[in-house]
CSV table of C-alpha atoms in Angstrom, one decimal:
chain,number,residue,atom,x,y,z
A,20,MET,CA,-7.1,6.4,23.5
A,21,ASP,CA,-7.8,5.8,27.4
A,22,GLU,CA,-8.3,9.0,29.2
A,23,ILE,CA,-5.7,7.0,31.7
A,24,HIS,CA,-3.2,6.8,29.5
A,25,LYS,CA,-4.1,10.4,27.8
A,26,ASN,CA,-3.4,11.7,31.8
A,27,ILE,CA,0.1,9.9,32.0
A,28,LEU,CA,1.0,11.5,28.7
A,29,GLN,CA,0.2,14.8,29.9
A,30,ARG,CA,2.0,14.9,33.0
A,31,ASN,CA,5.4,13.4,32.0
A,32,ARG,CA,5.1,16.0,28.0
A,33,SER,CA,8.0,18.0,30.2
A,34,ASN,CA,10.1,14.8,30.7
A,35,LEU,CA,9.6,13.5,27.3
A,36,VAL,CA,9.8,17.0,25.0
A,37,LYS,CA,13.4,17.2,26.7
A,38,ASP,CA,14.4,13.3,26.5
A,39,LEU,CA,12.7,12.1,24.0
A,40,ASP,CA,14.7,11.5,20.6
A,41,PRO,CA,11.7,10.7,18.3
A,42,SER,CA,14.4,9.6,15.4
A,43,LYS,CA,14.5,6.3,16.9
A,44,LEU,CA,10.8,5.6,16.5
A,45,TYR,CA,9.2,6.1,13.2
A,46,ASP,CA,10.7,2.8,12.0
A,47,GLY,CA,8.6,0.6,14.6
A,48,LEU,CA,5.9,3.8,14.6
A,49,LEU,CA,5.0,3.3,11.1
A,50,GLU,CA,5.3,-1.0,11.2
A,51,LYS,CA,3.1,-1.1,14.1
A,52,GLY,CA,0.9,1.1,12.1
A,53,ILE,CA,0.4,4.0,14.8
A,54,PHE,CA,1.0,6.9,12.5
A,55,THR,CA,0.7,7.0,8.8
A,56,GLN,CA,3.4,8.3,6.9
A,57,ASP,CA,2.5,11.4,5.5
A,58,MET,CA,1.6,12.1,9.9
A,59,ILE,CA,5.4,11.2,10.6
A,60,ASP,CA,6.3,13.7,7.5
A,61,GLU,CA,4.2,16.2,9.4
A,62,ILE,CA,5.8,15.8,12.5
A,63,GLN,CA,9.3,15.5,10.6
A,64,SER,CA,8.3,18.4,9.4
A,65,ALA,CA,7.7,20.3,12.9
A,66,GLY,CA,11.7,21.3,12.6
A,67,THR,CA,14.1,21.1,16.2
A,68,ARG,CA,14.0,17.4,18.4
A,69,ARG,CA,12.3,19.2,21.1
A,70,ASN,CA,9.2,20.8,18.5
A,71,GLN,CA,9.0,16.7,16.7
A,72,ALA,CA,8.7,14.7,20.3
A,73,ARG,CA,6.5,17.4,21.5
A,74,GLN,CA,3.9,16.8,18.1
A,75,LEU,CA,4.5,13.2,18.5
A,76,VAL,CA,3.6,12.9,22.2
A,77,GLN,CA,0.4,15.6,21.2
A,78,ASP,CA,-0.1,13.2,18.0
A,79,LEU,CA,-0.6,9.9,20.2
A,80,GLU,CA,-3.1,10.7,21.9
A,81,THR,CA,-5.0,10.6,18.7
A,82,ARG,CA,-4.5,7.0,17.7
A,83,GLY,CA,-6.6,4.7,19.5
A,84,SER,CA,-6.3,2.5,22.5
A,85,ARG,CA,-3.5,0.5,21.2
A,86,ALA,CA,-1.2,3.8,20.7
A,87,PHE,CA,-0.5,4.4,24.6
A,88,PRO,CA,1.6,0.6,24.8
A,89,LEU,CA,2.4,0.3,21.4
A,90,PHE,CA,4.4,3.5,22.5
A,91,LEU,CA,6.1,1.7,25.1
A,92,GLN,CA,7.4,-1.1,23.2
A,93,CYS,CA,8.9,1.2,20.4
A,94,LEU,CA,10.7,2.8,23.4
A,95,GLN,CA,12.5,-0.4,24.8
A,96,GLU,CA,13.0,-2.0,21.3
A,97,THR,CA,14.9,1.5,20.8
A,98,GLY,CA,17.0,1.9,24.2
A,99,GLN,CA,14.5,4.5,26.2
A,100,GLU,CA,14.0,2.2,28.4
A,101,SER,CA,14.2,5.2,31.3
A,102,LEU,CA,11.2,6.9,29.5
A,103,ALA,CA,9.3,3.5,28.5
A,104,GLU,CA,9.4,2.6,32.8
A,105,LEU,CA,8.2,6.8,33.5
A,106,LEU,CA,5.4,6.3,31.7
A,107,GLN,CA,4.8,2.9,33.8
A,108,ASN,CA,5.3,4.0,36.9
A,109,GLY,CA,2.1,4.0,38.5
A,110,ALA,CA,0.1,3.3,35.3
A,111,PRO,CA,-2.3,-0.2,35.6
A,112,ALA,CA,-0.5,-3.1,33.6
A,113,VAL,CA,-1.5,-2.4,30.4
A,114,THR,CA,-2.1,-5.6,27.8
A,115,LEU,CA,-2.4,-5.5,24.5
A,116,GLN,CA,-4.9,-6.9,22.7
A,117,PRO,CA,-4.3,-8.1,19.8
A,118,ALA,CA,-5.9,-6.0,16.5
A,119,THR,CA,-9.4,-6.8,15.2
A,120,PRO,CA,-8.1,-9.6,12.5
A,121,THR,CA,-9.9,-8.7,9.6
A,122,GLN,CA,-11.2,-11.5,6.2
A,123,VAL,CA,-9.4,-11.1,3.6
A,124,VAL,CA,-11.7,-11.6,0.7
A,125,ARG,CA,-9.6,-13.1,-2.2
A,126,PRO,CA,-10.7,-12.4,-5.8
A,127,VAL,CA,-11.1,-14.6,-8.6
A,128,ILE,CA,-8.8,-14.2,-11.5
A,129,GLN,CA,-10.3,-13.2,-15.1
A,130,PRO,CA,-8.7,-13.0,-18.3
A,131,LEU,CA,-8.9,-9.4,-19.5
A,132,PRO,CA,-10.7,-10.3,-22.9
A,133,PHE,CA,-9.6,-8.9,-26.1
A,134,SER,CA,-11.4,-8.6,-29.6
A,135,LYS,CA,-8.5,-8.9,-32.3
A,136,SER,CA,-7.7,-6.9,-34.9
A,137,PRO,CA,-8.9,-8.0,-38.5
A,138,GLY,CA,-4.7,-8.3,-39.5
A,139,GLY,CA,-4.5,-10.8,-36.1
A,140,GLY,CA,-2.2,-8.4,-33.8
A,141,LYS,CA,-3.6,-5.9,-31.2
A,142,PRO,CA,-6.4,-5.6,-30.0
A,143,GLY,CA,-8.9,-3.5,-32.0
A,144,PRO,CA,-11.2,-0.6,-30.9
A,145,GLY,CA,-13.6,-4.1,-30.0
A,146,ARG,CA,-11.9,-5.0,-27.1
A,147,VAL,CA,-14.1,-5.2,-23.5
A,148,ARG,CA,-13.0,-3.2,-21.1
A,149,ARG,CA,-13.7,-4.5,-17.4
A,150,ASP,CA,-12.4,-3.4,-13.9
A,151,SER,CA,-10.5,-7.2,-13.5
A,152,LEU,CA,-7.1,-7.9,-11.6
A,153,GLN,CA,-5.4,-7.1,-15.7
A,154,GLY,CA,-7.7,-3.5,-15.8
A,155,TYR,CA,-9.4,-0.5,-14.6
A,156,LYS,CA,-12.4,0.2,-15.4
A,157,MET,CA,-11.9,3.2,-17.7
A,158,ASP,CA,-15.3,3.3,-19.9
A,159,ALA,CA,-17.5,5.9,-17.8
A,160,SER,CA,-18.3,9.0,-19.9
A,161,PRO,CA,-16.8,11.2,-19.1
A,162,CYS,CA,-13.9,9.4,-17.9
A,163,GLY,CA,-13.0,11.6,-15.2
A,164,TYR,CA,-11.6,15.3,-14.4
A,165,CYS,CA,-8.2,16.6,-15.7
A,166,LEU,CA,-6.8,19.6,-14.5
A,167,ILE,CA,-4.1,21.5,-16.2
A,168,ILE,CA,-1.8,24.1,-14.5
A,169,ASN,CA,0.4,26.4,-16.6
A,170,ASN,CA,2.8,28.5,-15.4
A,171,MET,CA,3.7,30.4,-17.9
A,172,GLU,CA,4.2,34.2,-16.1
A,173,PHE,CA,6.7,34.9,-12.8
A,174,GLU,CA,6.1,37.1,-11.0
A,175,PRO,CA,9.6,39.8,-10.8
A,176,HIS,CA,10.4,39.1,-7.5
A,177,SER,CA,10.5,35.8,-7.5
A,178,MET,CA,13.6,35.5,-10.0
A,179,LEU,CA,12.2,32.8,-12.2
A,180,LYS,CA,12.2,33.7,-15.8
A,181,ASN,CA,8.6,33.5,-17.7
A,182,ARG,CA,7.9,30.0,-19.6
A,183,LYS,CA,7.9,30.5,-23.5
A,184,GLY,CA,6.2,27.8,-26.1
A,185,SER,CA,4.2,26.5,-22.5
A,186,ASN,CA,1.0,27.5,-23.9
A,187,ILE,CA,1.7,25.4,-26.8
A,188,ASP,CA,1.9,22.3,-24.6
A,189,CYS,CA,-0.7,23.6,-22.5
A,190,GLU,CA,-3.2,23.8,-25.8
A,191,LYS,CA,-1.7,20.1,-27.0
A,192,LEU,CA,-2.7,18.4,-24.0
A,193,GLU,CA,-5.8,20.1,-23.3
A,194,ARG,CA,-7.2,18.6,-26.6
A,195,ARG,CA,-5.6,15.2,-26.4
A,196,PHE,CA,-7.3,14.9,-22.8
A,197,LYS,CA,-10.5,16.0,-24.2
A,198,THR,CA,-10.0,13.9,-27.3
A,199,LEU,CA,-9.4,10.9,-24.7
A,200,ASN,CA,-13.3,12.3,-22.9
A,201,PHE,CA,-12.1,13.6,-19.8
A,202,VAL,CA,-13.6,16.6,-18.5
A,203,VAL,CA,-10.6,19.4,-18.7
A,204,GLU,CA,-10.0,22.3,-16.5
A,205,VAL,CA,-7.0,24.7,-17.5
A,206,ARG,CA,-6.2,27.2,-15.1
A,207,THR,CA,-2.6,29.7,-16.0
A,208,ASN,CA,-0.5,31.4,-13.6
A,209,LEU,CA,-1.1,30.7,-10.4
A,210,ARG,CA,0.5,31.0,-7.4
A,211,GLN,CA,1.7,28.5,-4.6
A,212,LYS,CA,-1.6,29.4,-2.1
A,213,GLN,CA,-3.7,29.3,-5.4
A,214,ILE,CA,-2.7,26.2,-6.8
A,215,LYS,CA,-3.2,24.4,-3.0
A,216,HIS,CA,-6.7,25.7,-3.5
A,217,GLU,CA,-7.1,24.1,-7.0
A,218,LEU,CA,-5.6,20.9,-6.0
A,219,LEU,CA,-8.1,20.8,-2.5
A,220,THR,CA,-11.2,21.9,-5.5
A,221,LEU,CA,-11.0,19.0,-7.4
A,222,SER,CA,-10.2,16.5,-4.4
A,223,LYS,CA,-13.4,17.8,-2.8
A,224,LYS,CA,-15.8,17.1,-6.3
A,225,ASP,CA,-17.2,13.9,-6.5
A,226,HIS,CA,-15.3,11.6,-8.5
A,227,SER,CA,-18.3,7.9,-7.6
A,228,GLN,CA,-19.2,8.0,-11.5
A,229,TYR,CA,-15.5,8.6,-13.1
A,230,ASP,CA,-13.0,6.4,-13.7
A,231,CYS,CA,-9.8,8.0,-13.2
A,232,CYS,CA,-8.3,11.8,-12.3
A,233,VAL,CA,-5.4,13.7,-14.1
A,234,VAL,CA,-3.4,16.0,-13.2
A,235,ILE,CA,-0.6,18.1,-15.2
A,236,MET,CA,1.3,20.8,-13.8
A,237,LEU,CA,3.3,23.0,-15.9
A,238,SER,CA,5.8,25.0,-14.1
A,239,HIS,CA,9.8,25.8,-12.9
A,240,GLY,CA,10.7,22.7,-11.3
A,241,THR,CA,12.8,21.9,-8.5
A,242,GLU,CA,14.6,19.2,-6.1
A,243,VAL,CA,13.4,19.3,-2.6
A,244,ASN,CA,13.4,16.9,0.3
A,245,HIS,CA,10.9,13.7,-0.3
A,246,ASN,CA,10.1,10.0,0.7
A,247,ARG,CA,8.2,9.0,-1.7
A,248,PHE,CA,7.8,11.5,-5.0
A,249,PRO,CA,10.6,13.6,-5.7
A,250,GLY,CA,10.3,16.9,-6.6
A,251,ALA,CA,8.6,20.5,-6.4
A,252,VAL,CA,6.6,22.6,-8.8
A,253,TYR,CA,6.9,27.0,-8.8
A,254,GLY,CA,3.6,29.2,-8.2
A,255,VAL,CA,4.3,31.9,-10.1
A,256,ASP,CA,4.9,34.2,-6.7
A,257,GLY,CA,8.3,32.2,-6.7
A,258,GLN,CA,6.4,29.3,-3.8
A,259,TYR,CA,6.5,26.0,-4.8
A,260,VAL,CA,4.5,22.9,-3.9
A,261,PRO,CA,5.4,19.5,-3.2
A,262,VAL,CA,5.1,17.0,-6.0
A,263,GLN,CA,4.4,14.4,-3.1
A,264,HIS,CA,1.9,16.7,-1.6
A,265,ILE,CA,0.1,17.4,-4.8
A,266,THR,CA,-0.6,13.9,-5.0
A,267,ASN,CA,-1.6,14.2,-1.2
A,268,TYR,CA,-4.7,15.6,-2.4
A,269,LEU,CA,-6.2,13.0,-4.3
A,270,ASN,CA,-4.9,10.1,-2.0
A,271,GLY,CA,-7.2,7.3,-0.7
A,272,GLN,CA,-7.8,9.6,2.7
A,273,HIS,CA,-8.3,13.1,0.8
A,274,CYS,CA,-10.3,11.7,-1.6
A,275,PRO,CA,-12.3,8.9,-1.0
A,276,SER,CA,-14.8,8.7,-4.3
A,277,LEU,CA,-11.7,8.0,-6.0
A,278,GLN,CA,-10.3,4.6,-3.9
A,279,GLY,CA,-9.2,2.1,-6.2
A,280,LYS,CA,-9.1,4.3,-8.7
A,281,PRO,CA,-6.1,5.8,-11.3
A,282,LYS,CA,-5.3,9.3,-10.1
A,283,LEU,CA,-2.5,10.7,-12.7
A,284,PHE,CA,0.2,12.9,-12.1
A,285,PHE,CA,1.8,14.5,-15.1
A,286,ILE,CA,5.1,16.7,-14.2
A,287,GLN,CA,6.6,19.1,-16.8
A,288,ALA,CA,9.1,20.9,-15.0
A,289,CYS,CA,12.9,20.4,-13.9
A,290,GLY,CA,13.7,17.5,-11.3
A,291,GLY,CA,16.7,19.8,-10.1
A,292,ASP,CA,19.5,21.3,-11.5
A,293,GLU,CA,21.7,19.0,-13.2
A,294,ARG,CA,22.1,19.2,-17.3
A,295,ASP,CA,23.1,15.5,-18.4
A,296,MET,CA,25.5,15.1,-21.5
A,297,GLY,CA,24.7,11.3,-22.1
A,298,PHE,CA,27.1,8.8,-22.9
A,299,GLU,CA,28.9,7.7,-26.2
A,300,VAL,CA,26.6,4.1,-27.8
A,301,SER,CA,27.6,2.7,-30.8
A,302,PRO,CA,25.3,4.0,-33.2
A,303,ASP,CA,23.1,1.1,-34.0
A,304,GLU,CA,21.5,1.8,-30.5
A,305,VAL,CA,20.3,5.1,-30.8
A,306,GLU,CA,18.9,7.4,-33.8
A,307,PRO,CA,19.8,11.2,-33.1
A,308,SER,CA,17.5,13.7,-32.9
A,309,SER,CA,18.5,17.7,-32.4
A,310,GLY,CA,16.9,20.8,-30.3
A,311,GLY,CA,16.4,24.4,-31.5
A,312,MET,CA,18.9,26.4,-30.3
A,313,ASP,CA,16.7,28.5,-28.6
A,314,ASP,CA,16.2,25.6,-26.0
A,315,GLN,CA,14.8,26.7,-22.3
A,316,THR,CA,15.1,24.8,-19.1
A,317,ASP,CA,12.6,25.0,-16.2
A,318,ALA,CA,15.0,24.5,-13.9
A,319,ILE,CA,15.9,25.7,-10.3
A,320,PRO,CA,18.3,25.5,-7.4
A,321,MET,CA,17.4,22.1,-4.9
A,322,SER,CA,15.8,23.2,-1.6
A,323,SER,CA,13.8,21.2,1.4
A,324,SER,CA,11.0,20.9,2.1
A,325,SER,CA,9.2,22.0,5.8
A,326,ASP,CA,5.6,22.6,3.8
A,327,SER,CA,2.9,19.2,4.5
A,328,LEU,CA,-0.6,18.6,4.9
A,329,SER,CA,-2.3,17.8,7.6
A,330,MET,CA,-4.4,13.9,8.1
A,331,SER,CA,-7.4,12.4,9.6
A,332,ASP,CA,-7.1,10.4,11.9
A,333,GLU,CA,-7.3,7.0,10.9
A,334,PRO,CA,-10.1,4.2,12.7
A,335,ASP,CA,-9.4,0.9,13.9
A,336,ALA,CA,-8.1,-1.8,11.6
A,337,ARG,CA,-10.5,-2.6,8.5
A,338,PRO,CA,-9.7,-4.0,5.5
A,339,THR,CA,-7.4,-1.2,3.1
A,340,LEU,CA,-5.2,-0.3,0.6
A,341,PRO,CA,-2.3,1.2,1.3
A,342,THR,CA,-2.3,5.2,1.1
A,343,PRO,CA,0.3,5.7,-2.5
A,344,SER,CA,-2.2,2.6,-4.0
A,345,ASP,CA,-3.4,3.4,-8.0
A,346,ILE,CA,-1.1,6.2,-8.0
A,347,LEU,CA,1.6,6.9,-11.5
A,348,VAL,CA,3.7,9.9,-11.6
A,349,SER,CA,5.4,10.7,-14.4
A,350,TYR,CA,7.8,13.1,-14.6
A,351,SER,CA,9.9,15.0,-17.5
A,352,THR,CA,13.1,14.3,-16.2
A,353,PHE,CA,14.9,12.0,-14.4
A,354,PRO,CA,15.1,14.1,-10.6
A,355,GLY,CA,18.2,16.0,-10.0
A,356,TYR,CA,17.9,17.0,-14.0
A,357,VAL,CA,16.6,19.6,-16.0
A,358,SER,CA,14.2,19.3,-18.2
A,359,TRP,CA,14.1,21.2,-21.5
A,360,ARG,CA,11.4,23.5,-23.5
A,361,GLU,CA,11.9,25.2,-26.8
A,362,THR,CA,9.6,28.6,-27.2
A,363,GLN,CA,8.1,28.2,-30.1
A,364,SER,CA,7.8,24.0,-30.2
A,365,GLY,CA,7.0,23.7,-26.7
A,366,SER,CA,8.6,20.4,-24.0
A,367,TRP,CA,10.2,17.2,-25.1
A,368,TYR,CA,8.4,15.6,-23.4
A,369,VAL,CA,4.8,16.7,-23.5
A,370,GLN,CA,5.4,16.7,-27.4
A,371,THR,CA,6.6,13.6,-27.5
A,372,LEU,CA,3.9,12.5,-25.0
A,373,ASP,CA,1.0,14.2,-27.0
A,374,CYS,CA,2.1,11.8,-30.0
A,375,ILE,CA,2.7,8.6,-28.1
A,376,LEU,CA,-1.1,8.8,-26.9
A,377,GLU,CA,-2.4,10.2,-30.5
A,378,GLU,CA,-0.7,7.0,-31.9
A,379,ASN,CA,-1.0,4.4,-29.2
A,380,ALA,CA,-3.7,4.8,-26.7
A,381,ALA,CA,-6.3,2.7,-28.6
A,382,THR,CA,-4.4,-0.2,-28.2
A,383,VAL,CA,-1.2,0.2,-26.1
A,384,ASP,CA,-1.8,0.3,-22.0
A,385,LEU,CA,-0.7,3.8,-20.3
A,386,VAL,CA,2.7,2.2,-18.7
A,387,THR,CA,4.1,0.8,-21.9
A,388,MET,CA,3.4,4.2,-23.5
A,389,LEU,CA,5.7,6.1,-21.0
A,390,MET,CA,8.4,3.2,-21.4
A,391,MET,CA,8.2,4.5,-25.4
A,392,VAL,CA,7.9,8.5,-24.5
A,393,ASN,CA,11.0,8.1,-22.4
A,394,ASN,CA,12.9,6.2,-25.9
A,395,GLU,CA,12.3,9.0,-27.9
A,396,VAL,CA,13.2,11.9,-25.0
A,397,SER,CA,15.9,10.1,-24.7
A,398,GLN,CA,17.4,10.2,-28.2
A,399,ASN,CA,17.1,14.0,-28.4
A,400,SER,CA,19.9,16.4,-27.8
A,401,ALA,CA,19.7,20.6,-26.3
A,402,LYS,CA,21.8,22.7,-28.2
A,403,GLY,CA,23.8,19.1,-29.7
A,404,LEU,CA,25.3,18.6,-26.3
A,405,TYR,CA,22.6,18.0,-23.5
A,406,LYS,CA,20.2,15.3,-23.2
A,407,GLN,CA,17.7,14.6,-20.7
A,408,MET,CA,15.6,10.8,-20.1
A,409,PRO,CA,11.9,11.1,-18.5
A,410,GLY,CA,10.5,8.8,-15.4
A,411,SER,CA,8.0,7.8,-13.8
A,412,PHE,CA,6.6,6.2,-10.1
A,413,ASN,CA,4.4,3.6,-11.0
A,414,PHE,CA,2.2,2.6,-7.8
A,415,LEU,CA,-1.4,1.7,-10.6
A,416,ARG,CA,-2.2,-2.0,-9.0
A,417,LYS,CA,-3.8,-3.1,-12.6
A,418,LEU,CA,-3.0,-2.2,-16.6
A,419,LEU,CA,-4.8,1.5,-17.8
A,420,TYR,CA,-6.2,1.6,-21.1
A,421,PHE,CA,-8.2,4.6,-22.1
A,422,ARG,CA,-10.8,4.8,-23.7
A,423,THR,CA,-10.5,7.2,-27.1
A,424,GLN,CA,-13.5,9.1,-28.6
A,425,THR,CA,-14.3,7.1,-32.3
């Protein structure tokens, strides 16, 4: 931003803090590209209207030469003309320069070649893997890092129960992702700050030689306010990390060496504290399966989130991908509901996910396999009564086929 415009904002800061209504501006600021969604989240987390206004004005000074005139436009469009006039009073006329156009190179769409299996049906191990519009490149060896955070034993003051059976989940997933050619790192019983530290460490690794990254969270969970990815995961100290912030560590802004590569998050934790009793269907539609009588949940009541990752300033226009692109978050349960875990054999979700990956990873894409997991888990019943429905938030741009070791 030009110094003259910074001086105008600083000179009028007290009036802006007193009268500005930031909530009316967020959509326009996002649409005009002044702020990213994560920067708006950061401003909103400041709390009161005055604190949000103060943070907004402070951040605005870092947003380039177009930020000031676009901010004036937003004020006028949201009925805050008096503030726009205040800022324009005594200021030189502002001419809004168009953003530098970016030449878009259209990729040539080529089919993803497959080698047919002898039976002529599903593609076999000889399938050629290429990065195209149809499929991500997944032939690096190793394929990438897989971080598993397994919280089983919670500190007494957290008021959270220990998670018996989670060690079984952890061992299954460690074996499975090693089989899928990942470098697996397991961390156990982490506090909130330790979880953040491990994620930050992962984001600072050089992923340039790898094709993918996986994060698996095994813990208690809760429902929190969000605008992209619901839910939060607890540290053993009773403090949580929102799933939205977990994904932020590996997005295109915070981890450049993973840009354009798939980032996969598997969350075995409750999305809330509601228990799903299901609804009646015809006997032909479902094959009932009952869980054990010692089923436990990973549920904690809903909380509100105020924690946020700070976001760095963005340079002027250039070819980009949306920040959450190439991210998939798979949840063990539908947002708002509990997730069931058997103390002797592990959670429904992980048991099923491990089995589906073992049987299908060589021939079936990930999103289809997760649909198969949804179907299998939905047929279980806890204590003959309660149901569970996994689900995913999918921002992948291509099909993803794992490379299995033979």
